[in-house]
mmCIF file with all atom_site columns, N, CA and C and ligand atoms in Angstrom:
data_model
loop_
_atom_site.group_PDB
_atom_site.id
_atom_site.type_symbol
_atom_site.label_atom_id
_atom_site.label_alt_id
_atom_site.label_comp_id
_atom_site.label_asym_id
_atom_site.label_entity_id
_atom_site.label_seq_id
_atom_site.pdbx_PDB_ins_code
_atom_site.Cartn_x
_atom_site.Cartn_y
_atom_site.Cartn_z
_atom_site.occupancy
_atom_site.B_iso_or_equiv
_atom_site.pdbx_formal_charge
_atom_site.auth_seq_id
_atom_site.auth_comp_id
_atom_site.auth_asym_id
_atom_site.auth_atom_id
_atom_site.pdbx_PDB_model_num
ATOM   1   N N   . UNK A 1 1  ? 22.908  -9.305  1.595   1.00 0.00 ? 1   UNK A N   1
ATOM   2   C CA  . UNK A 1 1  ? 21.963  -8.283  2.004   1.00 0.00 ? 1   UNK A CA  1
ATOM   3   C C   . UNK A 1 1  ? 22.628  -7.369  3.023   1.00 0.00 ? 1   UNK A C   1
ATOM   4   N N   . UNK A 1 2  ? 22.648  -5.949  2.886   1.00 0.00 ? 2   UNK A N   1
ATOM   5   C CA  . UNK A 1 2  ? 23.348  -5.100  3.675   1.00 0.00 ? 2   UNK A CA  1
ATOM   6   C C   . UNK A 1 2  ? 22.092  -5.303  5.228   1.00 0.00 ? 2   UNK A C   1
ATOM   7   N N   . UNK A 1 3  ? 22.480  -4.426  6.439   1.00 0.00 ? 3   UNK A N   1
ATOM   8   C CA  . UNK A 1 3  ? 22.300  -4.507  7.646   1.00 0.00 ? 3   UNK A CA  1
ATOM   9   C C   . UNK A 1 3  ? 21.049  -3.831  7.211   1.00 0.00 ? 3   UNK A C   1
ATOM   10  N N   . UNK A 1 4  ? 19.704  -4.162  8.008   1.00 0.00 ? 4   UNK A N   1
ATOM   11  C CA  . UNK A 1 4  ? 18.356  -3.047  8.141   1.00 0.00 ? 4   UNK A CA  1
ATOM   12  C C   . UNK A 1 4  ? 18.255  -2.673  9.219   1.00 0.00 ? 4   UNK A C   1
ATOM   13  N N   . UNK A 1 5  ? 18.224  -1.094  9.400   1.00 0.00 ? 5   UNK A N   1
ATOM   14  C CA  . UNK A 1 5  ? 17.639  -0.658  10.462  1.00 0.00 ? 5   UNK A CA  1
ATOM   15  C C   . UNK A 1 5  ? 16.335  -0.656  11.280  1.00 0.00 ? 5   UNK A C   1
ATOM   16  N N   . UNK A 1 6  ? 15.368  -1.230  10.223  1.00 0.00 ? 6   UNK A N   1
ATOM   17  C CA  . UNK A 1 6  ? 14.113  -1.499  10.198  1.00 0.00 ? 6   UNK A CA  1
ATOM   18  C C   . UNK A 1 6  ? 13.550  -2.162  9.705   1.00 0.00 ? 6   UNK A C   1
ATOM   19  N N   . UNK A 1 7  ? 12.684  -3.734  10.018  1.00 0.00 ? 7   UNK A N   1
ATOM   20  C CA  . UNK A 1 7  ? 11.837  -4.683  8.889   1.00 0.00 ? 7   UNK A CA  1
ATOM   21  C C   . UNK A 1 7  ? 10.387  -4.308  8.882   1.00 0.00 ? 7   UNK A C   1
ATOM   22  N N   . UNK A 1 8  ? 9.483   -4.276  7.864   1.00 0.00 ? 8   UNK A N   1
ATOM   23  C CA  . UNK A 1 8  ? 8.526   -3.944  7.668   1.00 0.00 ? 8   UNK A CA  1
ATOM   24  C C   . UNK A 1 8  ? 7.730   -5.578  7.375   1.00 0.00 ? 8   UNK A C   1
ATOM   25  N N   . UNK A 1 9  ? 6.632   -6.092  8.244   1.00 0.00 ? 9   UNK A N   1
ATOM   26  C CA  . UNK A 1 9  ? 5.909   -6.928  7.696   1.00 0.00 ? 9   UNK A CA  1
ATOM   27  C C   . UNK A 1 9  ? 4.862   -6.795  6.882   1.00 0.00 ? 9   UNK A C   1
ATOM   28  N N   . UNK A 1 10 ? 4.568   -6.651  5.663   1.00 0.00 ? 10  UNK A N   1
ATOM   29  C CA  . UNK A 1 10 ? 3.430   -6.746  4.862   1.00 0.00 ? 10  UNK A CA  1
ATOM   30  C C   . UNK A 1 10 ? 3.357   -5.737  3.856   1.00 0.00 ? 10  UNK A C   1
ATOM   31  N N   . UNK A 1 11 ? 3.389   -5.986  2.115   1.00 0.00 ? 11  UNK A N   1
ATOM   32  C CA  . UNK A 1 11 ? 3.822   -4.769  1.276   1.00 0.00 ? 11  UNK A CA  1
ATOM   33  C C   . UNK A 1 11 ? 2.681   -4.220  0.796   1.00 0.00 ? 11  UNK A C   1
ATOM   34  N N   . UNK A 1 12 ? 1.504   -4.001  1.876   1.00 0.00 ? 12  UNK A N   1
ATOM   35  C CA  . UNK A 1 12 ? 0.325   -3.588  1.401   1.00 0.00 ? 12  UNK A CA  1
ATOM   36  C C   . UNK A 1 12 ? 0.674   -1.980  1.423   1.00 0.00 ? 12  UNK A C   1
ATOM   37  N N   . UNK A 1 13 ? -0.424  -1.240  1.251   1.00 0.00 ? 13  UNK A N   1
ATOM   38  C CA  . UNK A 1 13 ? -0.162  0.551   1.252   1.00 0.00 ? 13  UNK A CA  1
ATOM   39  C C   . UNK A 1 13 ? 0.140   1.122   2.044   1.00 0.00 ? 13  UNK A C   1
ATOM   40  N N   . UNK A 1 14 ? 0.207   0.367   3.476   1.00 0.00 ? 14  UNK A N   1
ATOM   41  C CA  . UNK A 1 14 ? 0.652   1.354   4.762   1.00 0.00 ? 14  UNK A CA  1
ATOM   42  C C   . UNK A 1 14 ? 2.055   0.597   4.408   1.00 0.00 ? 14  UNK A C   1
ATOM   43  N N   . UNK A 1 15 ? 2.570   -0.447  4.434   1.00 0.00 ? 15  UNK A N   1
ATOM   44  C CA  . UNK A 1 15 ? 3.502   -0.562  4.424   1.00 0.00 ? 15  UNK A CA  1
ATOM   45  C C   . UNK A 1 15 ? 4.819   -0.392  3.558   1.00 0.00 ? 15  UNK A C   1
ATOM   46  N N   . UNK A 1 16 ? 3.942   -0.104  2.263   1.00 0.00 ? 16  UNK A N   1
ATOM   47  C CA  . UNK A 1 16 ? 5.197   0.711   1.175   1.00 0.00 ? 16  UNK A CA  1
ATOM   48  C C   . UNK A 1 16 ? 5.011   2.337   1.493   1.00 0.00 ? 16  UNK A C   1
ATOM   49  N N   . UNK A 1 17 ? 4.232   2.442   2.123   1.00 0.00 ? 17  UNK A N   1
ATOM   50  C CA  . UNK A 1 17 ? 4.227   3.995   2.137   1.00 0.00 ? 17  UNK A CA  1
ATOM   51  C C   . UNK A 1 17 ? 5.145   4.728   3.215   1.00 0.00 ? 17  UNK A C   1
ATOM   52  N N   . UNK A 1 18 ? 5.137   3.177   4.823   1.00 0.00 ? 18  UNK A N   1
ATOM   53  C CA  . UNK A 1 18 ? 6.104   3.334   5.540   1.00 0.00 ? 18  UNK A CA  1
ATOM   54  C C   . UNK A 1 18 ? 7.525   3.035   5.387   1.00 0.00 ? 18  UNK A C   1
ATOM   55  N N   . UNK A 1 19 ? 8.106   2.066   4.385   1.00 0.00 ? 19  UNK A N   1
ATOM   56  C CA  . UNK A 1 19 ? 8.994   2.299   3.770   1.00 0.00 ? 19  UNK A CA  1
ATOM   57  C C   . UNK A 1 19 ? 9.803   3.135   2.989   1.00 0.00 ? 19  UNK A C   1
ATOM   58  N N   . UNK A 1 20 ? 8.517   3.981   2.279   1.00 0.00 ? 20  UNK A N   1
ATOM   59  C CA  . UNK A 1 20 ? 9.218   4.681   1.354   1.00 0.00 ? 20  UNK A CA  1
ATOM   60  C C   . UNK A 1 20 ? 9.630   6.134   1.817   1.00 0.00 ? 20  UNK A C   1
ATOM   61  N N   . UNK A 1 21 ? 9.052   6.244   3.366   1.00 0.00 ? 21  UNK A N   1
ATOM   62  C CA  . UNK A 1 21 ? 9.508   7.198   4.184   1.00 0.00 ? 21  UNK A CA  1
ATOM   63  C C   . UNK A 1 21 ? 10.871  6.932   4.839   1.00 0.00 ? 21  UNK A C   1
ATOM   64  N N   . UNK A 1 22 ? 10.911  5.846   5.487   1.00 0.00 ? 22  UNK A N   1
ATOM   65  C CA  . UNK A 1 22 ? 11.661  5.605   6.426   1.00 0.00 ? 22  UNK A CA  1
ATOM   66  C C   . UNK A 1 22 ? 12.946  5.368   5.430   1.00 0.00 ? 22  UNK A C   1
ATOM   67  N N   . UNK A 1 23 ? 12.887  4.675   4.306   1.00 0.00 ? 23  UNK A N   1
ATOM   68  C CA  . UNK A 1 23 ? 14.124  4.886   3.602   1.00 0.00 ? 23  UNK A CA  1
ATOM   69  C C   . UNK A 1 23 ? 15.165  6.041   3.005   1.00 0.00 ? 23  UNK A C   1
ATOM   70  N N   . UNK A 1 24 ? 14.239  7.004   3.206   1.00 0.00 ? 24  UNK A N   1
ATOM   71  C CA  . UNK A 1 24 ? 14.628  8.500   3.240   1.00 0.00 ? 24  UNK A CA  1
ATOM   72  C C   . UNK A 1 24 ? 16.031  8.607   3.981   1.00 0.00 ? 24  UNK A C   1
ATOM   73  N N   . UNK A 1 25 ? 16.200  7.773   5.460   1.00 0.00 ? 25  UNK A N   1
ATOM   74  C CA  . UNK A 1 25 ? 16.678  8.061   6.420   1.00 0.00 ? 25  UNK A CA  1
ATOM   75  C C   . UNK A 1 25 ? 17.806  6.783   6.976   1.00 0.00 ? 25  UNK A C   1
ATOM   76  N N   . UNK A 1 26 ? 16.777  5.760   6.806   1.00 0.00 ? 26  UNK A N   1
ATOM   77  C CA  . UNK A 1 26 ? 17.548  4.407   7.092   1.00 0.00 ? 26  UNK A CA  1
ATOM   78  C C   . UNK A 1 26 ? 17.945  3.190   6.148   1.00 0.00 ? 26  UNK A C   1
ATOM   79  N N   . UNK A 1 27 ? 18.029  2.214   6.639   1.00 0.00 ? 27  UNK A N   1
ATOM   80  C CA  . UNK A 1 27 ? 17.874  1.059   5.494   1.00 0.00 ? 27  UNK A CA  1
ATOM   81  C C   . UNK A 1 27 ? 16.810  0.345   6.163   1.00 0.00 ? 27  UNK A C   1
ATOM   82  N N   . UNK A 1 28 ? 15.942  -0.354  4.524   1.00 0.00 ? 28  UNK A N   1
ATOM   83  C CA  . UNK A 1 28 ? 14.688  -0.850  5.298   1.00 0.00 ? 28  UNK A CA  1
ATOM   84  C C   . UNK A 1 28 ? 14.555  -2.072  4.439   1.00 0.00 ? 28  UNK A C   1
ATOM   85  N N   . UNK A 1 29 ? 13.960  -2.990  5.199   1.00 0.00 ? 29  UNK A N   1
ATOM   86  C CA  . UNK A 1 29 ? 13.412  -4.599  4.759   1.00 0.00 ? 29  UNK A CA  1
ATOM   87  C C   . UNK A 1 29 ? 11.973  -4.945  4.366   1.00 0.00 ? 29  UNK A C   1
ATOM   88  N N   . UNK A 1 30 ? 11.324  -5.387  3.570   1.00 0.00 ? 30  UNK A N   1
ATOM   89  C CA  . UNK A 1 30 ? 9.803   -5.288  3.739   1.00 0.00 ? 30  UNK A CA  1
ATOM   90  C C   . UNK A 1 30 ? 9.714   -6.946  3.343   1.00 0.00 ? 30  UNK A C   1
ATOM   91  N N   . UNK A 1 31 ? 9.041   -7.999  3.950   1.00 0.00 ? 31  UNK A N   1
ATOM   92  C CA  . UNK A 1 31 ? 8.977   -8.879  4.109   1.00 0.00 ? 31  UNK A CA  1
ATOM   93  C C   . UNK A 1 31 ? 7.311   -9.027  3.364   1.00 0.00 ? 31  UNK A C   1
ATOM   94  N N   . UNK A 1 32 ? 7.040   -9.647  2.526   1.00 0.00 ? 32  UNK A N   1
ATOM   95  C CA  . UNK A 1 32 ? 5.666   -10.020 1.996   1.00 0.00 ? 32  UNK A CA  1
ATOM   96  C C   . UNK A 1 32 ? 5.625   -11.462 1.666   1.00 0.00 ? 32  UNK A C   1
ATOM   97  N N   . UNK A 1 33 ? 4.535   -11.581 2.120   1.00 0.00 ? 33  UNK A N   1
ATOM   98  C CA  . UNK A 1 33 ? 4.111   -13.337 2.528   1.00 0.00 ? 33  UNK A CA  1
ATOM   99  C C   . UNK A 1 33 ? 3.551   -13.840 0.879   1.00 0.00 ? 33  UNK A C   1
ATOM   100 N N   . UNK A 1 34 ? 2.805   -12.757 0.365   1.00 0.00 ? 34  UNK A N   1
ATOM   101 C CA  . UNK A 1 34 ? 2.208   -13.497 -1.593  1.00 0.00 ? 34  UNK A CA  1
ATOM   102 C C   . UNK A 1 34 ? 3.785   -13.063 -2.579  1.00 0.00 ? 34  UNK A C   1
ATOM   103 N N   . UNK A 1 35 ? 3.721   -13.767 -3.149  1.00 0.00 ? 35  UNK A N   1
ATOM   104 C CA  . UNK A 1 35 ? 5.015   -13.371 -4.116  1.00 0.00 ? 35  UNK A CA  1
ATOM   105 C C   . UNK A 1 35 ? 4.502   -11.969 -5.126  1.00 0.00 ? 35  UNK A C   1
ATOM   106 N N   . UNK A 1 36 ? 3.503   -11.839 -5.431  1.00 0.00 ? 36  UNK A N   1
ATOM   107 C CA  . UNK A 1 36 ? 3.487   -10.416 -6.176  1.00 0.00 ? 36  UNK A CA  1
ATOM   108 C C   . UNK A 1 36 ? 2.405   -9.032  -5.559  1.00 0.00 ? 36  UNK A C   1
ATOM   109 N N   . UNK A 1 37 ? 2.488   -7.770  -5.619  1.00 0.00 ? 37  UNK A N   1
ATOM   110 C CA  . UNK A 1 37 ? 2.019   -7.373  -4.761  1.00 0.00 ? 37  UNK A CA  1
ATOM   111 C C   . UNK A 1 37 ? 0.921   -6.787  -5.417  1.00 0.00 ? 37  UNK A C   1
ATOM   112 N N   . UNK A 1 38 ? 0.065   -6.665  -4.347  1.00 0.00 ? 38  UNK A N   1
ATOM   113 C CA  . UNK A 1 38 ? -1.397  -6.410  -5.286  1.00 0.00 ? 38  UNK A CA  1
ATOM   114 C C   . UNK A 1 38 ? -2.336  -8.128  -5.445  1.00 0.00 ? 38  UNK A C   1
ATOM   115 N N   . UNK A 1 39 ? -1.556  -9.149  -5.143  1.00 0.00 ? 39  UNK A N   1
ATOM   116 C CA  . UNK A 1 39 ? -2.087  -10.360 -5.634  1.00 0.00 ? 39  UNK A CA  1
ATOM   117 C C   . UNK A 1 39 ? -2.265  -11.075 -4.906  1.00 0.00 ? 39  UNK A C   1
ATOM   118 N N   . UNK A 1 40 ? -3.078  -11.779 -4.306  1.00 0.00 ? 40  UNK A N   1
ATOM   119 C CA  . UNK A 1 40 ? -4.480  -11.419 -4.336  1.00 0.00 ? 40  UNK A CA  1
ATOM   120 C C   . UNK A 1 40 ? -5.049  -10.455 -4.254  1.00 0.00 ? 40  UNK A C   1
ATOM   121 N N   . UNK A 1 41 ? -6.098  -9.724  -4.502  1.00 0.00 ? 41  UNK A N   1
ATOM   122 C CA  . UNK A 1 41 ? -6.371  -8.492  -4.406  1.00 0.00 ? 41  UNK A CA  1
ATOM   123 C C   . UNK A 1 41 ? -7.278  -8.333  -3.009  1.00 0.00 ? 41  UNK A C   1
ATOM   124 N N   . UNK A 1 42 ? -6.996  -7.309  -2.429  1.00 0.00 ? 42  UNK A N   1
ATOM   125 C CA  . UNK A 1 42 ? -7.484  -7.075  -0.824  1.00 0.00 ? 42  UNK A CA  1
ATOM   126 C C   . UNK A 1 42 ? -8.722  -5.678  -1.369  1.00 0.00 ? 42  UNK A C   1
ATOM   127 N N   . UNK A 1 43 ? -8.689  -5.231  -2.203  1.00 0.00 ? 43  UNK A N   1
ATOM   128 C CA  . UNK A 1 43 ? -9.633  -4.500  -2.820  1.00 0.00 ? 43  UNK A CA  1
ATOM   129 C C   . UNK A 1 43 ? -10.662 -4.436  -3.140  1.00 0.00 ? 43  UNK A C   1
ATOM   130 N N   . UNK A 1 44 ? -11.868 -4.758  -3.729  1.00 0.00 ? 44  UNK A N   1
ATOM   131 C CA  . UNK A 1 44 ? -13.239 -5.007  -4.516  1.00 0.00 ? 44  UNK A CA  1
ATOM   132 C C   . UNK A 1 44 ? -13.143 -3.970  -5.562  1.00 0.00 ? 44  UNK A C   1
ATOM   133 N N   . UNK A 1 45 ? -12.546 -2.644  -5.388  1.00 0.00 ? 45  UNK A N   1
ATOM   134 C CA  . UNK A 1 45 ? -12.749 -1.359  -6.595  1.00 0.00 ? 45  UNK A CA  1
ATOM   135 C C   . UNK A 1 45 ? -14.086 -1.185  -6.168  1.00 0.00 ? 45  UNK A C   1
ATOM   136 N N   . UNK A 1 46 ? -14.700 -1.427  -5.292  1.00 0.00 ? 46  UNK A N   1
ATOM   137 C CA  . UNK A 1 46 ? -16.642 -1.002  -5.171  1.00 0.00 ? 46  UNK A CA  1
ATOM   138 C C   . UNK A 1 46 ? -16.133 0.996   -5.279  1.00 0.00 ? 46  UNK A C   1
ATOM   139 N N   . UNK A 1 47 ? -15.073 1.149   -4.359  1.00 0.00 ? 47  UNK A N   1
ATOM   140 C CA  . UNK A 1 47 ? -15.150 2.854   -3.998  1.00 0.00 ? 47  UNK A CA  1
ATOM   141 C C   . UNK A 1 47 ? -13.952 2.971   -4.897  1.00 0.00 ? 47  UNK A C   1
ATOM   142 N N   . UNK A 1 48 ? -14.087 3.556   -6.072  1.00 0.00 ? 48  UNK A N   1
ATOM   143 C CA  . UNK A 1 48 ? -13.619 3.953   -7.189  1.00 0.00 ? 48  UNK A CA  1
ATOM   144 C C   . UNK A 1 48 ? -13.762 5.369   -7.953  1.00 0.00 ? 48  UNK A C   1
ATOM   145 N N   . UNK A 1 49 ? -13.136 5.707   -8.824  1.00 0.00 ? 49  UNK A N   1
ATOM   146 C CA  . UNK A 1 49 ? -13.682 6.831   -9.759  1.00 0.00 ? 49  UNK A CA  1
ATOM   147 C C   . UNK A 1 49 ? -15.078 6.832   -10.436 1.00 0.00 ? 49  UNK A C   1
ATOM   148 N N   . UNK A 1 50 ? -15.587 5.505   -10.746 1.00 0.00 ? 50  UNK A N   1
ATOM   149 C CA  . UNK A 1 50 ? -17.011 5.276   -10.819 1.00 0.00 ? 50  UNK A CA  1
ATOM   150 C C   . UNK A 1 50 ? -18.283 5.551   -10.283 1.00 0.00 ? 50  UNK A C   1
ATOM   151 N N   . UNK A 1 51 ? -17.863 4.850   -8.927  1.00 0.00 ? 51  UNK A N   1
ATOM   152 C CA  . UNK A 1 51 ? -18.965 4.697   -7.934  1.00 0.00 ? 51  UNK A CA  1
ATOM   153 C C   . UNK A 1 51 ? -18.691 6.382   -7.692  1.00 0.00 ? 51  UNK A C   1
ATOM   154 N N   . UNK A 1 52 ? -18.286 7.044   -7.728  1.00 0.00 ? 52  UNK A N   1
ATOM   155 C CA  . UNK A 1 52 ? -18.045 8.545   -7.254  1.00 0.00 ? 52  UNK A CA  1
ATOM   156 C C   . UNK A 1 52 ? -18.578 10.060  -8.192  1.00 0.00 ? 52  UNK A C   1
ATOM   157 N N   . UNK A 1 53 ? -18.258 9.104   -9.219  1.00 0.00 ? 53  UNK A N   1
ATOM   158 C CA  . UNK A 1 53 ? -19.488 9.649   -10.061 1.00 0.00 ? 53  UNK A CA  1
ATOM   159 C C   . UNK A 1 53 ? -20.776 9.617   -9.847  1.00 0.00 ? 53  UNK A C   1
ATOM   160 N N   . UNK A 1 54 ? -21.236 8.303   -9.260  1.00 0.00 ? 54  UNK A N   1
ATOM   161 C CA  . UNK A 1 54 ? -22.324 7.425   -9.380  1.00 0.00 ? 54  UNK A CA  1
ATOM   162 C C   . UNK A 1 54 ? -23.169 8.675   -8.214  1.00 0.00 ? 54  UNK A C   1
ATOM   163 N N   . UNK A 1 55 ? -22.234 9.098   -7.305  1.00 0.00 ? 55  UNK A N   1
ATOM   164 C CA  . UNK A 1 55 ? -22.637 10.406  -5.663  1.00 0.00 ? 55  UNK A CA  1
ATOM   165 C C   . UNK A 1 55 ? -22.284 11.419  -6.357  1.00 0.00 ? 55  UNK A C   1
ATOM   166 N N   . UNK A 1 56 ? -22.386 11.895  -7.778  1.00 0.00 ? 56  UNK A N   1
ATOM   167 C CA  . UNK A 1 56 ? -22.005 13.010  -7.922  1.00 0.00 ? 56  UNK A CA  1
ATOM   168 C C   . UNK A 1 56 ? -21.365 13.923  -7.803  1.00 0.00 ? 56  UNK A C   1
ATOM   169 N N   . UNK A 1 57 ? -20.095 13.126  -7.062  1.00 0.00 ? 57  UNK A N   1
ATOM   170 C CA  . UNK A 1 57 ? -18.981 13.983  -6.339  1.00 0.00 ? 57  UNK A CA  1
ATOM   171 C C   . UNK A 1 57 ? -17.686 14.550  -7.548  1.00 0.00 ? 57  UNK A C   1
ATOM   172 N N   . UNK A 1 58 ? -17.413 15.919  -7.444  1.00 0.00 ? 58  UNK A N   1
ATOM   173 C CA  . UNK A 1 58 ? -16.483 16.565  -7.930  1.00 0.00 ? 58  UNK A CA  1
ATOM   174 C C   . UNK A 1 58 ? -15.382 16.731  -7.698  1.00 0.00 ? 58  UNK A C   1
ATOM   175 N N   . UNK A 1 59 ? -14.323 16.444  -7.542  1.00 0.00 ? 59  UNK A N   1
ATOM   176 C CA  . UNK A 1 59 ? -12.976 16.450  -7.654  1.00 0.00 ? 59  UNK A CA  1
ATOM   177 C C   . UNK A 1 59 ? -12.885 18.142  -7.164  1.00 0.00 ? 59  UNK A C   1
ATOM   178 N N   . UNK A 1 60 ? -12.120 18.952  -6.251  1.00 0.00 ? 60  UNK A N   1
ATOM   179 C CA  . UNK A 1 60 ? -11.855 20.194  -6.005  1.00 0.00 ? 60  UNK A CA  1
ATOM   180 C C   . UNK A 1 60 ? -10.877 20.674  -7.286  1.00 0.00 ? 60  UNK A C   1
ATOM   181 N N   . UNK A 1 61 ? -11.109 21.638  -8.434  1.00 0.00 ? 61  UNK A N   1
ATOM   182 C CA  . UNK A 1 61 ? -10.096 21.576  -9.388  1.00 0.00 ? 61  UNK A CA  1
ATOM   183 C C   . UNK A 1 61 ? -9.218  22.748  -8.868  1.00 0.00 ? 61  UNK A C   1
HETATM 184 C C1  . LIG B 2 .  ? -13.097 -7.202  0.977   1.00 0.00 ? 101 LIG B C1  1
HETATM 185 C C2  . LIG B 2 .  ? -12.416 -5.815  0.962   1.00 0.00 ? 101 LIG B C2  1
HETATM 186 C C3  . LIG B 2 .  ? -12.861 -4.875  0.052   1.00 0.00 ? 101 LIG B C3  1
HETATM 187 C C4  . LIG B 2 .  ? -12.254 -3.597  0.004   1.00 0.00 ? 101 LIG B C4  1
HETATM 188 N N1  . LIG B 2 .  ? -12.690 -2.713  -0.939  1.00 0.00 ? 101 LIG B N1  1
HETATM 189 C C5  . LIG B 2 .  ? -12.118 -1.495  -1.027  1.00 0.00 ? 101 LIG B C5  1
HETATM 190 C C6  . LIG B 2 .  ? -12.531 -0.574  -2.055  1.00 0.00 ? 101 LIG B C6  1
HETATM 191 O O1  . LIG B 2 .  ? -13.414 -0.845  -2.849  1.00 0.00 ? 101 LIG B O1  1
HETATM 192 N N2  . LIG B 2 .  ? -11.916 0.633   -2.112  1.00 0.00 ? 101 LIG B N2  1
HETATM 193 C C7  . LIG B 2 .  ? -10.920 0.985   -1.235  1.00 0.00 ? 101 LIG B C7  1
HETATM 194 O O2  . LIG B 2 .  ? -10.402 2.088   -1.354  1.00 0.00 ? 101 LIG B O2  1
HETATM 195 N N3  . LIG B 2 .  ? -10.502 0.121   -0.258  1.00 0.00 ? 101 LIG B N3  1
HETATM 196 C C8  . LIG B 2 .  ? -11.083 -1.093  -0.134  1.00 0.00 ? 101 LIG B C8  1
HETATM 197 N N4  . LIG B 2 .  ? -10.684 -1.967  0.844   1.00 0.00 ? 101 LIG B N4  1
HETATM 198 C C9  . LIG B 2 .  ? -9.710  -1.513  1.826   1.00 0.00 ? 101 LIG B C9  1
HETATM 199 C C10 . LIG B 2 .  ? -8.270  -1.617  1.340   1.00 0.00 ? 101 LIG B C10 1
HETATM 200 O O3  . LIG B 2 .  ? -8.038  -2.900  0.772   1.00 0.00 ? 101 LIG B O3  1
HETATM 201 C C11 . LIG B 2 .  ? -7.433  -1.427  2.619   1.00 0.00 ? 101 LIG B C11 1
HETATM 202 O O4  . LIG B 2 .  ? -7.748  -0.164  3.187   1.00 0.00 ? 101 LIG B O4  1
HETATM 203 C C12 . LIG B 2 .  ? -5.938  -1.479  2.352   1.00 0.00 ? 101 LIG B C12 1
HETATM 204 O O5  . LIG B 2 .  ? -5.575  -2.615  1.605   1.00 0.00 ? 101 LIG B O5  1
HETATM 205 C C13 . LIG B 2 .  ? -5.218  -1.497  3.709   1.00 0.00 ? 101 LIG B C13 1
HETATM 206 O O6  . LIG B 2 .  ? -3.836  -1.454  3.453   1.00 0.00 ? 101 LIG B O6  1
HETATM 207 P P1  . LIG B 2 .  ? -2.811  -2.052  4.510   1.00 0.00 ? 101 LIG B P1  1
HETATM 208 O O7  . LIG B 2 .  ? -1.443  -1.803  3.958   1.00 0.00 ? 101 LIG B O7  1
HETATM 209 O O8  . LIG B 2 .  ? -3.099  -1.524  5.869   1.00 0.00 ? 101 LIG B O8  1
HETATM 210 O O9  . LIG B 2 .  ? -3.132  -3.604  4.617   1.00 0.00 ? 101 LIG B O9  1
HETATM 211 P P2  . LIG B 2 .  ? -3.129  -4.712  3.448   1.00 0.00 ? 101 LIG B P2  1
HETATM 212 O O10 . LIG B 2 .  ? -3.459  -4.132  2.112   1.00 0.00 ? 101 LIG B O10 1
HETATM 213 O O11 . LIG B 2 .  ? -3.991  -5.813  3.994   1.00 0.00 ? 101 LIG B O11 1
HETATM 214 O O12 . LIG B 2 .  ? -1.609  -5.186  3.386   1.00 0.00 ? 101 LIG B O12 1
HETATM 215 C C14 . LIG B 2 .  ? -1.043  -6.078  4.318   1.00 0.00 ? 101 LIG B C14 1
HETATM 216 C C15 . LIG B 2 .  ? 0.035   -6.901  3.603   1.00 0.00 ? 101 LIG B C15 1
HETATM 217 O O13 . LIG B 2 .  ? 0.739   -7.662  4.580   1.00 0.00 ? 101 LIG B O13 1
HETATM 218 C C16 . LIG B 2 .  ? 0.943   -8.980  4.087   1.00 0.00 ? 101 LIG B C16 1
HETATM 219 N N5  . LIG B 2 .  ? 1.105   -9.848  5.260   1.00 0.00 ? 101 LIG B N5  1
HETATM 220 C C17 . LIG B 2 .  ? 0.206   -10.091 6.223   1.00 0.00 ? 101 LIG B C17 1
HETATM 221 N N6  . LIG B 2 .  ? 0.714   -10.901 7.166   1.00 0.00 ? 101 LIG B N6  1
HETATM 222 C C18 . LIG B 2 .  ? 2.003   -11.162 6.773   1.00 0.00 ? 101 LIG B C18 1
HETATM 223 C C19 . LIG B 2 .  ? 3.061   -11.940 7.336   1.00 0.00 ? 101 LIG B C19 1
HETATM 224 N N7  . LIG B 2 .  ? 2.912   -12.613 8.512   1.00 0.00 ? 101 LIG B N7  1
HETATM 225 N N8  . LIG B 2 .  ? 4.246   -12.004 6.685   1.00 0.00 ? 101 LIG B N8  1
HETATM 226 C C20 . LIG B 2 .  ? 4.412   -11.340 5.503   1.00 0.00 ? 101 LIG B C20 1
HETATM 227 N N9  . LIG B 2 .  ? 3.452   -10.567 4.926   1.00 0.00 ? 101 LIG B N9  1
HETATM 228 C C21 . LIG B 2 .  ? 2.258   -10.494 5.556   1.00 0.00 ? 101 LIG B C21 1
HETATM 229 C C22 . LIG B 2 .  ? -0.297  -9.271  3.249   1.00 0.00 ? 101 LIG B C22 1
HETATM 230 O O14 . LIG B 2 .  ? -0.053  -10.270 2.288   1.00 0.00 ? 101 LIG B O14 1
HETATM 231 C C23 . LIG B 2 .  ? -0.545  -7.896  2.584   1.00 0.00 ? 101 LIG B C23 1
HETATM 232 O O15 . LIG B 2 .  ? 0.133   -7.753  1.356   1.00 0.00 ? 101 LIG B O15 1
HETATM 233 C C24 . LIG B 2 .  ? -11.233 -3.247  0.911   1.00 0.00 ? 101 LIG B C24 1
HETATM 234 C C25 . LIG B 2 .  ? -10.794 -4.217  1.854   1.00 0.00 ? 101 LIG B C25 1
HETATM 235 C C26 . LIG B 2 .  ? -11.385 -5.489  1.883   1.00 0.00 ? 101 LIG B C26 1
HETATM 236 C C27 . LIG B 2 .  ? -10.910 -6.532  2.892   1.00 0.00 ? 101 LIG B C27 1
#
C-alpha cells in the first residue's frame, strides 16, 4: 500500500464524497467497518422519487 496523506473513517456519502475530492490532490485511505457498501442499508427510501410525487413536487426542468 503506497503512503496516505489522509484516512477517511466510514464509506458512507460524506465520506466517498470526501474522498473523491481530496484525491484530486492527495492520496487517500477510506477504512469501512461492513465489507460491502450500501450494506446494511442506513436508508429506509421513505424520501424518494415517489414519496415526491406523492407532495407534488416538480423537478426545476
Ligand atoms: C433509519 C434511517 C432512515 C433514513 N432514511 C432516509 C431516506 O429515506 N432518505 C434519505 O435521503 N436519507 C435517509 N436517511 C439518511 C441517510 O441515511 C444519511 O443522511 C446518510 O447515510 C448520511 O451519510 P454519512 O456518510 O454521513 O453517514 P453514513 O451513511 O452513516 O456512513 C457512515 C459509514 O461509516 C462506517 N463506520 C462507522 N464507524 C466506523 C468505524 N469505526 N470504522 C469503520 N467504518 C465505520 C459505517 O459502516 C458507514 O458505512 C436515513 C437514515 C436513517 C438512520
Amino acid at each position: 500500500m503506497s503512503k496516505s496523506d489522509a484516512i477517511i473513517v466510514g464509506a458512507g456519502p460524506s465520506g466517498l464524497y470526501l474522498a473523491r475530492e481530496l484525491s484530486k490532490v492527495m492520496n487517500v485511505t477510506i477504512f469501512e467497518e461492513d465489507r460491502m457498501l450500501g450494506i446494511p442499508p442506513h436508508c429506509t427510501g421513505l424520501v424518494n422519487l415517489s414519496s415526491l410525487k406523492v407532495l407534488a413536487y416538480r423537478p426545476p426542468s
